[in-house]
Amino acid sequence: MLTGLLPIWATTIMFWTVYAQMVSFSVQQALTMERSIGNFEIPAASFNVFMIGSIMLTLAIHDRLIMPLFRKTRHSHGTDDLLIVNILQKIGLGLFFSIIAMVGAALAERQRLSVAKTSSRTTALILPVSGFLLLPQFILVGIGDAFIYAGQLDFFITESPRGMKAIGTGLFLATISLGLFLSTILVEIVREVTGTNDGHYWLAHRINDGRLDLFYGLLAVLSLINLGLFLLCAKMYKPNPERRNCIP
């Protein structure tokens, strides 16, 4: 029964690889952009507050609006099968939003690079482009985080065999750590494959010399493939027969 969880487990790792970019390359982008609101300058690392805010708002809407409607539908049909379907749908939504986030991030970075190449301030630390151009990718990853975090936690606790719920929680936490490790490995592979004689990579040390937009595009493609695999695994998944309405 625990082995049956592994296909779903494996296809959720990719989300956390996307998440890793929000606390690494996206912060690097923000460092090169204008971040002032009046006399106050938002620190680049503080852009993550928009991601946290979107997580909180999404969870509030989900718990106060979506779930009450779902419970009514569930009781009206008189079946618990809708429960696991709802959990898998939440995970799928999280994966979907990560794809949209990377597409938006690639477009935003392309615009930032175009400004970097045409601006007379190419040697300056701050480019004449607003850092709020990055908000969609932070917000979309935050929405995805809200769905997939809640969905994964529900899934692994609910579907783990009796007496093995702690192992199910461990599997969930392992997807986060493995996603971050996968991000590191992917960065090294991309740097190795895209290196040129002049020392410029997709992920160059000076972000204006690189092609971070192509890296984001690669993540979007990999995430799309991963979503397809997840949908296949979700369709083939057979719910735990021991489940007894573990989630209210």
PDB file of C-alpha atoms in Angstrom:
ATOM      1  CA  MET A   1       0.000   0.000   0.000  1.00  0.00           C
ATOM      2  CA  LEU A   2       2.875   2.360   0.800  1.00  0.00           C
ATOM      3  CA  THR A   3       4.561   1.480  -2.498  1.00  0.00           C
ATOM      4  CA  GLY A   4       1.357   2.473  -4.276  1.00  0.00           C
ATOM      5  CA  LEU A   5       1.890   6.057  -3.096  1.00  0.00           C
ATOM      6  CA  LEU A   6       5.300   6.362  -4.777  1.00  0.00           C
ATOM      7  CA  PRO A   7       4.150   7.331  -8.317  1.00  0.00           C
ATOM      8  CA  ILE A   8       2.174  10.293  -6.905  1.00  0.00           C
ATOM      9  CA  TRP A   9       5.110  11.055  -4.597  1.00  0.00           C
ATOM     10  CA  ALA A  10       7.633  11.109  -7.457  1.00  0.00           C
ATOM     11  CA  THR A  11       5.543  13.403  -9.650  1.00  0.00           C
ATOM     12  CA  THR A  12       5.234  16.084  -6.948  1.00  0.00           C
ATOM     13  CA  ILE A  13       8.993  16.620  -6.574  1.00  0.00           C
ATOM     14  CA  MET A  14       9.184  18.877  -9.640  1.00  0.00           C
ATOM     15  CA  PHE A  15       7.021  21.559  -8.028  1.00  0.00           C
ATOM     16  CA  TRP A  16       9.616  22.168  -5.335  1.00  0.00           C
ATOM     17  CA  THR A  17      12.298  22.530  -7.995  1.00  0.00           C
ATOM     18  CA  VAL A  18      10.242  25.409  -9.391  1.00  0.00           C
ATOM     19  CA  TYR A  19       9.715  26.758  -5.875  1.00  0.00           C
ATOM     20  CA  ALA A  20      13.485  26.887  -5.364  1.00  0.00           C
ATOM     21  CA  GLN A  21      13.787  29.497  -8.119  1.00  0.00           C
ATOM     22  CA  MET A  22      11.683  31.944  -6.104  1.00  0.00           C
ATOM     23  CA  VAL A  23      14.305  32.108  -3.367  1.00  0.00           C
ATOM     24  CA  SER A  24      17.309  32.096  -5.681  1.00  0.00           C
ATOM     25  CA  PHE A  25      17.202  33.379  -9.273  1.00  0.00           C
ATOM     26  CA  SER A  26      14.074  35.481  -8.785  1.00  0.00           C
ATOM     27  CA  VAL A  27      15.821  37.327  -5.952  1.00  0.00           C
ATOM     28  CA  GLN A  28      18.807  37.884  -8.257  1.00  0.00           C
ATOM     29  CA  GLN A  29      16.443  39.382 -10.819  1.00  0.00           C
ATOM     30  CA  ALA A  30      14.928  41.697  -8.235  1.00  0.00           C
ATOM     31  CA  LEU A  31      18.395  42.931  -7.226  1.00  0.00           C
ATOM     32  CA  THR A  32      18.850  44.421 -10.716  1.00  0.00           C
ATOM     33  CA  MET A  33      15.443  46.132 -10.857  1.00  0.00           C
ATOM     34  CA  GLU A  34      13.834  49.235  -9.385  1.00  0.00           C
ATOM     35  CA  ARG A  35      11.989  48.325  -6.191  1.00  0.00           C
ATOM     36  CA  SER A  36      11.052  51.709  -4.727  1.00  0.00           C
ATOM     37  CA  ILE A  37       7.633  52.753  -3.462  1.00  0.00           C
ATOM     38  CA  GLY A  38       8.014  56.447  -2.798  1.00  0.00           C
ATOM     39  CA  ASN A  39      11.014  56.837  -0.525  1.00  0.00           C
ATOM     40  CA  PHE A  40      10.937  53.202   0.583  1.00  0.00           C
ATOM     41  CA  GLU A  41      12.921  50.542  -1.277  1.00  0.00           C
ATOM     42  CA  ILE A  42      11.713  46.953  -0.965  1.00  0.00           C
ATOM     43  CA  PRO A  43      14.634  44.585  -0.273  1.00  0.00           C
ATOM     44  CA  ALA A  44      15.030  42.061  -3.082  1.00  0.00           C
ATOM     45  CA  ALA A  45      14.675  39.056  -0.762  1.00  0.00           C
ATOM     46  CA  SER A  46      11.456  40.524   0.645  1.00  0.00           C
ATOM     47  CA  PHE A  47       9.639  39.927  -2.645  1.00  0.00           C
ATOM     48  CA  ASN A  48       8.844  36.513  -1.167  1.00  0.00           C
ATOM     49  CA  VAL A  49       6.240  38.286   0.965  1.00  0.00           C
ATOM     50  CA  PHE A  50       4.026  38.398  -2.142  1.00  0.00           C
ATOM     51  CA  MET A  51       4.318  34.617  -2.426  1.00  0.00           C
ATOM     52  CA  ILE A  52       3.463  34.158   1.262  1.00  0.00           C
ATOM     53  CA  GLY A  53       0.539  36.539   0.904  1.00  0.00           C
ATOM     54  CA  SER A  54      -0.858  34.622  -2.063  1.00  0.00           C
ATOM     55  CA  ILE A  55      -0.532  31.354  -0.089  1.00  0.00           C
ATOM     56  CA  MET A  56      -2.524  32.803   2.811  1.00  0.00           C
ATOM     57  CA  LEU A  57      -5.207  34.288   0.550  1.00  0.00           C
ATOM     58  CA  THR A  58      -5.560  31.091  -1.479  1.00  0.00           C
ATOM     59  CA  LEU A  59      -5.908  28.945   1.647  1.00  0.00           C
ATOM     60  CA  ALA A  60      -8.523  31.318   3.069  1.00  0.00           C
ATOM     61  CA  ILE A  61     -10.599  31.212  -0.128  1.00  0.00           C
ATOM     62  CA  HIS A  62     -10.201  27.444  -0.364  1.00  0.00           C
ATOM     63  CA  ASP A  63     -11.202  26.755   3.250  1.00  0.00           C
ATOM     64  CA  ARG A  64     -14.033  29.290   3.495  1.00  0.00           C
ATOM     65  CA  LEU A  65     -15.574  29.110   0.013  1.00  0.00           C
ATOM     66  CA  ILE A  66     -14.461  26.064  -1.971  1.00  0.00           C
ATOM     67  CA  MET A  67     -14.450  23.381   0.755  1.00  0.00           C
ATOM     68  CA  PRO A  68     -17.949  24.186   2.123  1.00  0.00           C
ATOM     69  CA  LEU A  69     -19.333  23.760  -1.395  1.00  0.00           C
ATOM     70  CA  PHE A  70     -17.360  20.544  -1.812  1.00  0.00           C
ATOM     71  CA  ARG A  71     -18.726  19.103   1.451  1.00  0.00           C
ATOM     72  CA  LYS A  72     -22.297  19.804   0.336  1.00  0.00           C
ATOM     73  CA  THR A  73     -21.633  18.052  -2.958  1.00  0.00           C
ATOM     74  CA  ARG A  74     -19.938  15.163  -1.190  1.00  0.00           C
ATOM     75  CA  HIS A  75     -22.847  14.612   1.211  1.00  0.00           C
ATOM     76  CA  SER A  76     -25.392  14.925  -1.579  1.00  0.00           C
ATOM     77  CA  HIS A  77     -23.675  12.128  -3.515  1.00  0.00           C
ATOM     78  CA  GLY A  78     -23.193  10.019  -0.407  1.00  0.00           C
ATOM     79  CA  THR A  79     -19.713   8.780  -1.349  1.00  0.00           C
ATOM     80  CA  ASP A  80     -16.193   9.154   0.020  1.00  0.00           C
ATOM     81  CA  ASP A  81     -14.611   8.640  -3.397  1.00  0.00           C
ATOM     82  CA  LEU A  82     -14.919  12.370  -4.032  1.00  0.00           C
ATOM     83  CA  LEU A  83     -12.523  12.971  -1.141  1.00  0.00           C
ATOM     84  CA  ILE A  84      -9.447  11.459  -2.769  1.00  0.00           C
ATOM     85  CA  VAL A  85     -10.441  12.986  -6.114  1.00  0.00           C
ATOM     86  CA  ASN A  86     -10.491  16.419  -4.479  1.00  0.00           C
ATOM     87  CA  ILE A  87      -7.070  15.823  -2.911  1.00  0.00           C
ATOM     88  CA  LEU A  88      -5.521  14.762  -6.219  1.00  0.00           C
ATOM     89  CA  GLN A  89      -7.160  17.730  -7.934  1.00  0.00           C
ATOM     90  CA  LYS A  90      -5.485  20.076  -5.439  1.00  0.00           C
ATOM     91  CA  ILE A  91      -2.095  18.541  -6.213  1.00  0.00           C
ATOM     92  CA  GLY A  92      -2.768  18.788  -9.951  1.00  0.00           C
ATOM     93  CA  LEU A  93      -3.747  22.455  -9.601  1.00  0.00           C
ATOM     94  CA  GLY A  94      -0.517  23.144  -7.747  1.00  0.00           C
ATOM     95  CA  LEU A  95       1.502  21.572 -10.559  1.00  0.00           C
ATOM     96  CA  PHE A  96      -0.497  23.503 -13.169  1.00  0.00           C
ATOM     97  CA  PHE A  97       0.121  26.858 -11.493  1.00  0.00           C
ATOM     98  CA  SER A  98       3.855  26.111 -11.360  1.00  0.00           C
ATOM     99  CA  ILE A  99       3.856  25.752 -15.159  1.00  0.00           C
ATOM    100  CA  ILE A 100       2.053  29.066 -15.641  1.00  0.00           C
ATOM    101  CA  ALA A 101       4.441  30.691 -13.161  1.00  0.00           C
ATOM    102  CA  MET A 102       7.512  29.575 -15.134  1.00  0.00           C
ATOM    103  CA  VAL A 103       6.014  30.748 -18.425  1.00  0.00           C
ATOM    104  CA  GLY A 104       5.332  34.133 -16.838  1.00  0.00           C
ATOM    105  CA  ALA A 105       8.822  34.191 -15.321  1.00  0.00           C
ATOM    106  CA  ALA A 106      10.392  33.497 -18.731  1.00  0.00           C
ATOM    107  CA  LEU A 107       8.434  36.354 -20.337  1.00  0.00           C
ATOM    108  CA  ALA A 108       9.309  38.752 -17.510  1.00  0.00           C
ATOM    109  CA  GLU A 109      12.992  37.857 -17.736  1.00  0.00           C
ATOM    110  CA  ARG A 110      12.980  38.316 -21.508  1.00  0.00           C
ATOM    111  CA  GLN A 111      11.630  41.829 -21.011  1.00  0.00           C
ATOM    112  CA  ARG A 112      14.213  42.540 -18.306  1.00  0.00           C
ATOM    113  CA  LEU A 113      17.034  41.346 -20.564  1.00  0.00           C
ATOM    114  CA  SER A 114      15.781  43.487 -23.430  1.00  0.00           C
ATOM    115  CA  VAL A 115      15.983  46.527 -21.155  1.00  0.00           C
ATOM    116  CA  ALA A 116      19.467  45.474 -20.023  1.00  0.00           C
ATOM    117  CA  LYS A 117      20.697  45.304 -23.626  1.00  0.00           C
ATOM    118  CA  THR A 118      19.212  48.619 -24.758  1.00  0.00           C
ATOM    119  CA  SER A 119      19.581  50.707 -21.613  1.00  0.00           C
ATOM    120  CA  SER A 120      22.285  53.332 -21.360  1.00  0.00           C
ATOM    121  CA  ARG A 121      22.674  52.192 -17.775  1.00  0.00           C
ATOM    122  CA  THR A 122      24.068  48.782 -18.671  1.00  0.00           C
ATOM    123  CA  THR A 123      26.948  49.263 -16.262  1.00  0.00           C
ATOM    124  CA  ALA A 124      24.665  50.322 -13.414  1.00  0.00           C
ATOM    125  CA  LEU A 125      23.497  47.924 -10.747  1.00  0.00           C
ATOM    126  CA  ILE A 126      19.824  48.869 -11.150  1.00  0.00           C
ATOM    127  CA  LEU A 127      18.066  48.744 -14.526  1.00  0.00           C
ATOM    128  CA  PRO A 128      15.221  51.141 -15.425  1.00  0.00           C
ATOM    129  CA  VAL A 129      12.557  48.438 -15.130  1.00  0.00           C
ATOM    130  CA  SER A 130      10.112  47.892 -12.280  1.00  0.00           C
ATOM    131  CA  GLY A 131      10.678  44.969  -9.944  1.00  0.00           C
ATOM    132  CA  PHE A 132       6.909  44.537  -9.769  1.00  0.00           C
ATOM    133  CA  LEU A 133       7.236  42.845 -13.148  1.00  0.00           C
ATOM    134  CA  LEU A 134       8.202  39.790 -11.085  1.00  0.00           C
ATOM    135  CA  LEU A 135       4.997  39.732  -9.038  1.00  0.00           C
ATOM    136  CA  PRO A 136       3.087  37.260 -11.277  1.00  0.00           C
ATOM    137  CA  GLN A 137       5.693  34.527 -10.826  1.00  0.00           C
ATOM    138  CA  PHE A 138       5.767  34.981  -7.044  1.00  0.00           C
ATOM    139  CA  ILE A 139       1.969  35.062  -6.788  1.00  0.00           C
ATOM    140  CA  LEU A 140       1.414  32.075  -9.097  1.00  0.00           C
ATOM    141  CA  VAL A 141       3.982  29.917  -7.292  1.00  0.00           C
ATOM    142  CA  GLY A 142       2.321  30.937  -4.015  1.00  0.00           C
ATOM    143  CA  ILE A 143      -1.084  29.812  -5.280  1.00  0.00           C
ATOM    144  CA  GLY A 144       0.461  26.552  -6.460  1.00  0.00           C
ATOM    145  CA  ASP A 145       2.193  26.119  -3.103  1.00  0.00           C
ATOM    146  CA  ALA A 146      -1.104  26.491  -1.240  1.00  0.00           C
ATOM    147  CA  PHE A 147      -2.765  23.778  -3.309  1.00  0.00           C
ATOM    148  CA  ILE A 148       0.081  21.301  -3.507  1.00  0.00           C
ATOM    149  CA  TYR A 149       1.219  21.636   0.125  1.00  0.00           C
ATOM    150  CA  ALA A 150      -2.271  21.020   1.460  1.00  0.00           C
ATOM    151  CA  GLY A 151      -2.951  18.351  -1.150  1.00  0.00           C
ATOM    152  CA  GLN A 152       0.260  16.432  -0.504  1.00  0.00           C
ATOM    153  CA  LEU A 153      -0.170  16.518   3.268  1.00  0.00           C
ATOM    154  CA  ASP A 154      -3.779  15.321   2.993  1.00  0.00           C
ATOM    155  CA  PHE A 155      -2.865  12.622   0.497  1.00  0.00           C
ATOM    156  CA  PHE A 156       0.071  11.060   2.324  1.00  0.00           C
ATOM    157  CA  ILE A 157      -1.618  11.104   5.746  1.00  0.00           C
ATOM    158  CA  THR A 158      -4.972   9.866   4.472  1.00  0.00           C
ATOM    159  CA  GLU A 159      -3.688   7.206   2.108  1.00  0.00           C
ATOM    160  CA  SER A 160      -0.865   5.766   4.230  1.00  0.00           C
ATOM    161  CA  PRO A 161      -1.660   2.451   5.957  1.00  0.00           C
ATOM    162  CA  ARG A 162      -2.744   2.486   9.597  1.00  0.00           C
ATOM    163  CA  GLY A 163       0.273   2.758  11.881  1.00  0.00           C
ATOM    164  CA  MET A 164       2.411   4.284   9.108  1.00  0.00           C
ATOM    165  CA  LYS A 165       1.050   7.839   8.999  1.00  0.00           C
ATOM    166  CA  ALA A 166       4.390   9.244  10.195  1.00  0.00           C
ATOM    167  CA  ILE A 167       6.148   7.593   7.255  1.00  0.00           C
ATOM    168  CA  GLY A 168       3.570   9.168   4.955  1.00  0.00           C
ATOM    169  CA  THR A 169       4.390  12.579   6.420  1.00  0.00           C
ATOM    170  CA  GLY A 170       8.083  11.827   5.897  1.00  0.00           C
ATOM    171  CA  LEU A 171       7.422  11.041   2.229  1.00  0.00           C
ATOM    172  CA  PHE A 172       5.729  14.410   1.851  1.00  0.00           C
ATOM    173  CA  LEU A 173       8.648  16.272   3.443  1.00  0.00           C
ATOM    174  CA  ALA A 174      11.101  14.314   1.291  1.00  0.00           C
ATOM    175  CA  THR A 175       9.547  15.781  -1.876  1.00  0.00           C
ATOM    176  CA  ILE A 176      10.553  19.273  -0.697  1.00  0.00           C
ATOM    177  CA  SER A 177      14.165  18.350   0.010  1.00  0.00           C
ATOM    178  CA  LEU A 178      14.523  16.307  -3.183  1.00  0.00           C
ATOM    179  CA  GLY A 179      13.024  19.157  -5.201  1.00  0.00           C
ATOM    180  CA  LEU A 180      15.685  21.511  -3.873  1.00  0.00           C
ATOM    181  CA  PHE A 181      18.427  18.981  -4.601  1.00  0.00           C
ATOM    182  CA  LEU A 182      17.033  18.495  -8.110  1.00  0.00           C
ATOM    183  CA  SER A 183      17.187  22.255  -8.641  1.00  0.00           C
ATOM    184  CA  THR A 184      20.897  22.262  -7.751  1.00  0.00           C
ATOM    185  CA  ILE A 185      21.618  19.325 -10.059  1.00  0.00           C
ATOM    186  CA  LEU A 186      19.639  20.911 -12.893  1.00  0.00           C
ATOM    187  CA  VAL A 187      21.526  24.201 -12.519  1.00  0.00           C
ATOM    188  CA  GLU A 188      24.858  22.390 -12.759  1.00  0.00           C
ATOM    189  CA  ILE A 189      23.747  20.420 -15.820  1.00  0.00           C
ATOM    190  CA  VAL A 190      22.487  23.555 -17.579  1.00  0.00           C
ATOM    191  CA  ARG A 191      25.718  25.416 -16.832  1.00  0.00           C
ATOM    192  CA  GLU A 192      27.752  22.508 -18.180  1.00  0.00           C
ATOM    193  CA  VAL A 193      25.681  22.061 -21.354  1.00  0.00           C
ATOM    194  CA  THR A 194      25.198  25.745 -22.210  1.00  0.00           C
ATOM    195  CA  GLY A 195      28.747  26.931 -21.485  1.00  0.00           C
ATOM    196  CA  THR A 196      30.517  28.872 -24.261  1.00  0.00           C
ATOM    197  CA  ASN A 197      34.097  29.885 -24.940  1.00  0.00           C
ATOM    198  CA  ASP A 198      33.494  33.421 -23.726  1.00  0.00           C
ATOM    199  CA  GLY A 199      32.315  32.097 -20.372  1.00  0.00           C
ATOM    200  CA  HIS A 200      28.638  33.023 -20.869  1.00  0.00           C
ATOM    201  CA  TYR A 201      26.024  30.496 -19.830  1.00  0.00           C
ATOM    202  CA  TRP A 202      22.259  30.466 -19.571  1.00  0.00           C
ATOM    203  CA  LEU A 203      23.001  30.877 -15.861  1.00  0.00           C
ATOM    204  CA  ALA A 204      25.961  33.247 -15.956  1.00  0.00           C
ATOM    205  CA  HIS A 205      27.500  34.730 -12.826  1.00  0.00           C
ATOM    206  CA  ARG A 206      26.356  38.166 -14.052  1.00  0.00           C
ATOM    207  CA  ILE A 207      22.656  37.678 -14.619  1.00  0.00           C
ATOM    208  CA  ASN A 208      22.565  40.223 -17.471  1.00  0.00           C
ATOM    209  CA  ASP A 209      25.031  38.081 -19.434  1.00  0.00           C
ATOM    210  CA  GLY A 210      22.926  34.934 -19.149  1.00  0.00           C
ATOM    211  CA  ARG A 211      19.664  33.618 -20.556  1.00  0.00           C
ATOM    212  CA  LEU A 212      17.651  32.967 -17.444  1.00  0.00           C
ATOM    213  CA  ASP A 213      14.512  33.203 -19.584  1.00  0.00           C
ATOM    214  CA  LEU A 214      15.530  30.015 -21.400  1.00  0.00           C
ATOM    215  CA  PHE A 215      16.140  28.258 -18.087  1.00  0.00           C
ATOM    216  CA  TYR A 216      12.671  29.240 -16.916  1.00  0.00           C
ATOM    217  CA  GLY A 217      11.315  27.975 -20.228  1.00  0.00           C
ATOM    218  CA  LEU A 218      13.093  24.661 -19.666  1.00  0.00           C
ATOM    219  CA  LEU A 219      11.496  24.388 -16.231  1.00  0.00           C
ATOM    220  CA  ALA A 220       8.079  25.073 -17.768  1.00  0.00           C
ATOM    221  CA  VAL A 221       8.572  22.246 -20.291  1.00  0.00           C
ATOM    222  CA  LEU A 222       9.813  19.819 -17.647  1.00  0.00           C
ATOM    223  CA  SER A 223       6.902  20.770 -15.388  1.00  0.00           C
ATOM    224  CA  LEU A 224       4.435  20.201 -18.238  1.00  0.00           C
ATOM    225  CA  ILE A 225       5.841  16.721 -18.852  1.00  0.00           C
ATOM    226  CA  ASN A 226       5.700  16.063 -15.114  1.00  0.00           C
ATOM    227  CA  LEU A 227       2.044  17.158 -14.987  1.00  0.00           C
ATOM    228  CA  GLY A 228       1.229  14.682 -17.743  1.00  0.00           C
ATOM    229  CA  LEU A 229       2.890  11.896 -15.751  1.00  0.00           C
ATOM    230  CA  PHE A 230       1.019  12.966 -12.610  1.00  0.00           C
ATOM    231  CA  LEU A 231      -2.344  12.857 -14.385  1.00  0.00           C
ATOM    232  CA  LEU A 232      -1.541   9.363 -15.642  1.00  0.00           C
ATOM    233  CA  CYS A 233      -0.536   8.211 -12.153  1.00  0.00           C
ATOM    234  CA  ALA A 234      -3.617   9.836 -10.607  1.00  0.00           C
ATOM    235  CA  LYS A 235      -5.888   8.084 -13.090  1.00  0.00           C
ATOM    236  CA  MET A 236      -4.328   4.713 -12.274  1.00  0.00           C
ATOM    237  CA  TYR A 237      -4.226   5.268  -8.504  1.00  0.00           C
ATOM    238  CA  LYS A 238      -6.413   3.026  -6.353  1.00  0.00           C
ATOM    239  CA  PRO A 239      -7.455   4.582  -3.013  1.00  0.00           C
ATOM    240  CA  ASN A 240      -6.452   3.012   0.281  1.00  0.00           C
ATOM    241  CA  PRO A 241      -9.245   0.591   1.314  1.00  0.00           C
ATOM    242  CA  GLU A 242      -8.428   1.223   4.987  1.00  0.00           C
ATOM    243  CA  ARG A 243      -9.331   4.911   4.685  1.00  0.00           C
ATOM    244  CA  ARG A 244     -11.992   5.962   7.171  1.00  0.00           C
ATOM    245  CA  ASN A 245     -12.794   9.601   6.549  1.00  0.00           C
ATOM    246  CA  CYS A 246      -9.462  10.787   7.976  1.00  0.00           C
ATOM    247  CA  ILE A 247     -10.100  14.313   6.669  1.00  0.00           C
ATOM    248  CA  PRO A 248     -13.237  16.184   7.803  1.00  0.00           C
TER     249      PRO A 248
END
